[in-house]
Amino acid sequence: MLLIRNNAGLKVFIAEMKKKGHRIGFVPTMGALHDGHLALVKQAADLCDVVVCSIFVNPTQFNDPADLEKYPRPIARDIELLHSVGCDLLYLPEVADVYPPDLDTTLRLKPGALANVMEGEFRPGHFEGVMQVVKRLLDLVGPDLLVMGQKDYQQVSVIRYMLKKLRLPVKLHVAETIREADGLARSSRNVRLTRKWRSIAPVIHKTLSETRQNLAKMPPKQLAEAGFNALSDAGLRPEYFRIVDGTTLLEIKQPGKHEVIVACTAAWAGDVRLIDNIILKP
Ligand code: PAF
């Protein structure tokens, strides 16, 4: 695996791969890699000739400076892991490479309604930052395929919207969420859970699964309230628990009228914020 830190080196590598007619798969990450990320890299490797992964803790998507500071950065371990799953190139830039002072990297596309709900309500400006960095990384890497995880359902929806609006010539592949044996979704934040919160956190997936079982039995509003209360009763501090249309991300009233329905939640386990979702339909 090659490790490239600067844009000039990345440009040479990408140009060579393109000259050879190789299809490039790209997995953007913020590091602190886990099996979920590794699954994305493996899927990119199955679908493409070359896999590029980036590790960049993007400051513009953190609305809370403490969260940015606490974000884990186990870079030596990440490099080993990426090497072990067949990543071809790791792009490991500094802030000045992604946002050079002499280049206007402001993205003038508003994520609109998709970004105003759920994560957008509790993390103002988050998706503007995500769109900005993903667009910038796509400009630098120029991949054929962008691989992202379903765990960040809303993020994927916003990026899909951006690719369409800006007519970017890249396909999006969404990979299923990888879970621990007890159902907890793999996340870079899990390492910060204390033993107590780690033992409580699986209630998130359990509650989402129960929500799926009960979709036909209760009106969505009541079901969402029950989900929220179940997380609170377990000791978590939920921010939201919503049952939404899988495309608009707006809350639904009549399940029969929607093709795709998703339950999404964010909850604090101590001082760690966890998000998860489950597709209720189809
Ligand atoms: O999901 C993430 O890790 C980040 O939001 C992403 C897509 C790498 C952009 O910084």
Short mmCIF file of N, CA, C and O and ligand atoms in Angstrom, two decimals, residues 27-31 37 54 56-58 61 71 126 129-130 133-134 137 148 152 155 159, ligand 1:
data_model
loop_
_atom_site.label_atom_id
_atom_site.label_comp_id
_atom_site.label_asym_id
_atom_site.label_seq_id
_atom_site.Cartn_x
_atom_site.Cartn_y
_atom_site.Cartn_z
N VAL A 27 -12.85 5.32 -0.68
CA VAL A 27 -13.50 5.24 0.64
C VAL A 27 -12.98 6.39 1.50
O VAL A 27 -11.86 6.34 2.01
N PRO A 28 -13.79 7.45 1.66
CA PRO A 28 -13.35 8.56 2.53
C PRO A 28 -13.61 8.19 3.99
O PRO A 28 -14.68 7.66 4.31
N THR A 29 -12.65 8.45 4.86
CA THR A 29 -12.87 8.16 6.29
C THR A 29 -12.23 9.27 7.13
O THR A 29 -11.46 10.08 6.63
N MET A 30 -12.55 9.21 8.43
CA MET A 30 -11.87 10.10 9.36
C MET A 30 -10.96 9.27 10.27
O MET A 30 -10.58 9.71 11.35
N GLY A 31 -10.63 8.06 9.83
CA GLY A 31 -9.72 7.21 10.61
C GLY A 31 -10.40 6.55 11.78
O GLY A 31 -11.63 6.44 11.81
N HIS A 37 -15.44 0.12 8.37
CA HIS A 37 -14.61 0.76 7.33
C HIS A 37 -13.94 -0.32 6.46
O HIS A 37 -13.85 -0.17 5.24
N SER A 54 -9.07 7.65 2.16
CA SER A 54 -8.50 8.86 2.76
C SER A 54 -8.78 8.83 4.26
O SER A 54 -9.82 8.31 4.70
N PHE A 56 -8.93 11.74 7.02
CA PHE A 56 -8.85 13.17 7.25
C PHE A 56 -9.95 13.56 8.23
O PHE A 56 -11.14 13.39 7.92
N VAL A 57 -9.56 14.00 9.41
CA VAL A 57 -10.55 14.42 10.39
C VAL A 57 -10.93 15.86 10.02
O VAL A 57 -10.19 16.80 10.29
N ASN A 58 -12.08 15.95 9.37
CA ASN A 58 -12.47 17.21 8.73
C ASN A 58 -13.01 18.23 9.74
O ASN A 58 -14.12 18.06 10.25
N GLN A 61 -16.81 19.84 9.66
CA GLN A 61 -18.07 19.14 9.92
C GLN A 61 -18.35 18.95 11.41
O GLN A 61 -19.32 18.31 11.78
N TYR A 71 -11.77 13.32 18.99
CA TYR A 71 -11.91 12.31 17.95
C TYR A 71 -10.65 11.43 17.93
O TYR A 71 -9.54 11.94 17.82
N HIS A 126 -23.28 20.69 10.17
CA HIS A 126 -22.54 19.43 9.98
C HIS A 126 -22.51 18.99 8.51
O HIS A 126 -21.46 18.71 7.95
N GLY A 129 -20.39 20.91 6.08
CA GLY A 129 -18.99 20.49 6.19
C GLY A 129 -18.72 19.16 5.51
O GLY A 129 -17.71 18.99 4.82
N VAL A 130 -19.67 18.23 5.66
CA VAL A 130 -19.49 16.90 5.03
C VAL A 130 -19.49 17.05 3.50
O VAL A 130 -18.64 16.51 2.80
N VAL A 133 -16.21 18.67 2.26
CA VAL A 133 -15.01 17.83 2.24
C VAL A 133 -15.14 16.70 1.22
O VAL A 133 -14.17 16.37 0.52
N VAL A 134 -16.34 16.13 1.10
CA VAL A 134 -16.48 15.02 0.15
C VAL A 134 -16.29 15.54 -1.28
O VAL A 134 -15.60 14.92 -2.09
N LEU A 137 -12.58 16.09 -1.78
CA LEU A 137 -11.85 14.83 -1.91
C LEU A 137 -12.15 14.18 -3.26
O LEU A 137 -11.26 13.60 -3.90
N MET A 148 -19.69 4.24 0.67
CA MET A 148 -20.02 4.79 1.99
C MET A 148 -20.92 3.79 2.74
O MET A 148 -21.48 2.87 2.13
N ASP A 152 -24.51 5.75 8.37
CA ASP A 152 -24.76 7.19 8.30
C ASP A 152 -25.80 7.43 7.20
O ASP A 152 -25.50 8.00 6.15
N GLN A 155 -26.25 10.99 6.06
CA GLN A 155 -25.07 11.47 5.33
C GLN A 155 -25.09 10.95 3.89
O GLN A 155 -24.84 11.68 2.94
N ILE A 159 -25.18 13.12 0.45
CA ILE A 159 -24.14 12.98 -0.59
C ILE A 159 -24.77 12.55 -1.92
O ILE A 159 -24.40 13.05 -2.99
O1 PAF B 1 -18.41 9.45 7.62
C1 PAF B 1 -17.32 10.01 7.80
O2 PAF B 1 -16.38 9.43 8.35
C2 PAF B 1 -17.14 11.44 7.34
O3 PAF B 1 -18.31 12.17 7.50
C3 PAF B 1 -16.60 11.57 5.90
C4 PAF B 1 -17.59 11.02 4.90
C5 PAF B 1 -15.29 10.82 5.77
C6 PAF B 1 -16.36 13.03 5.57
O4 PAF B 1 -15.44 13.61 6.42
#
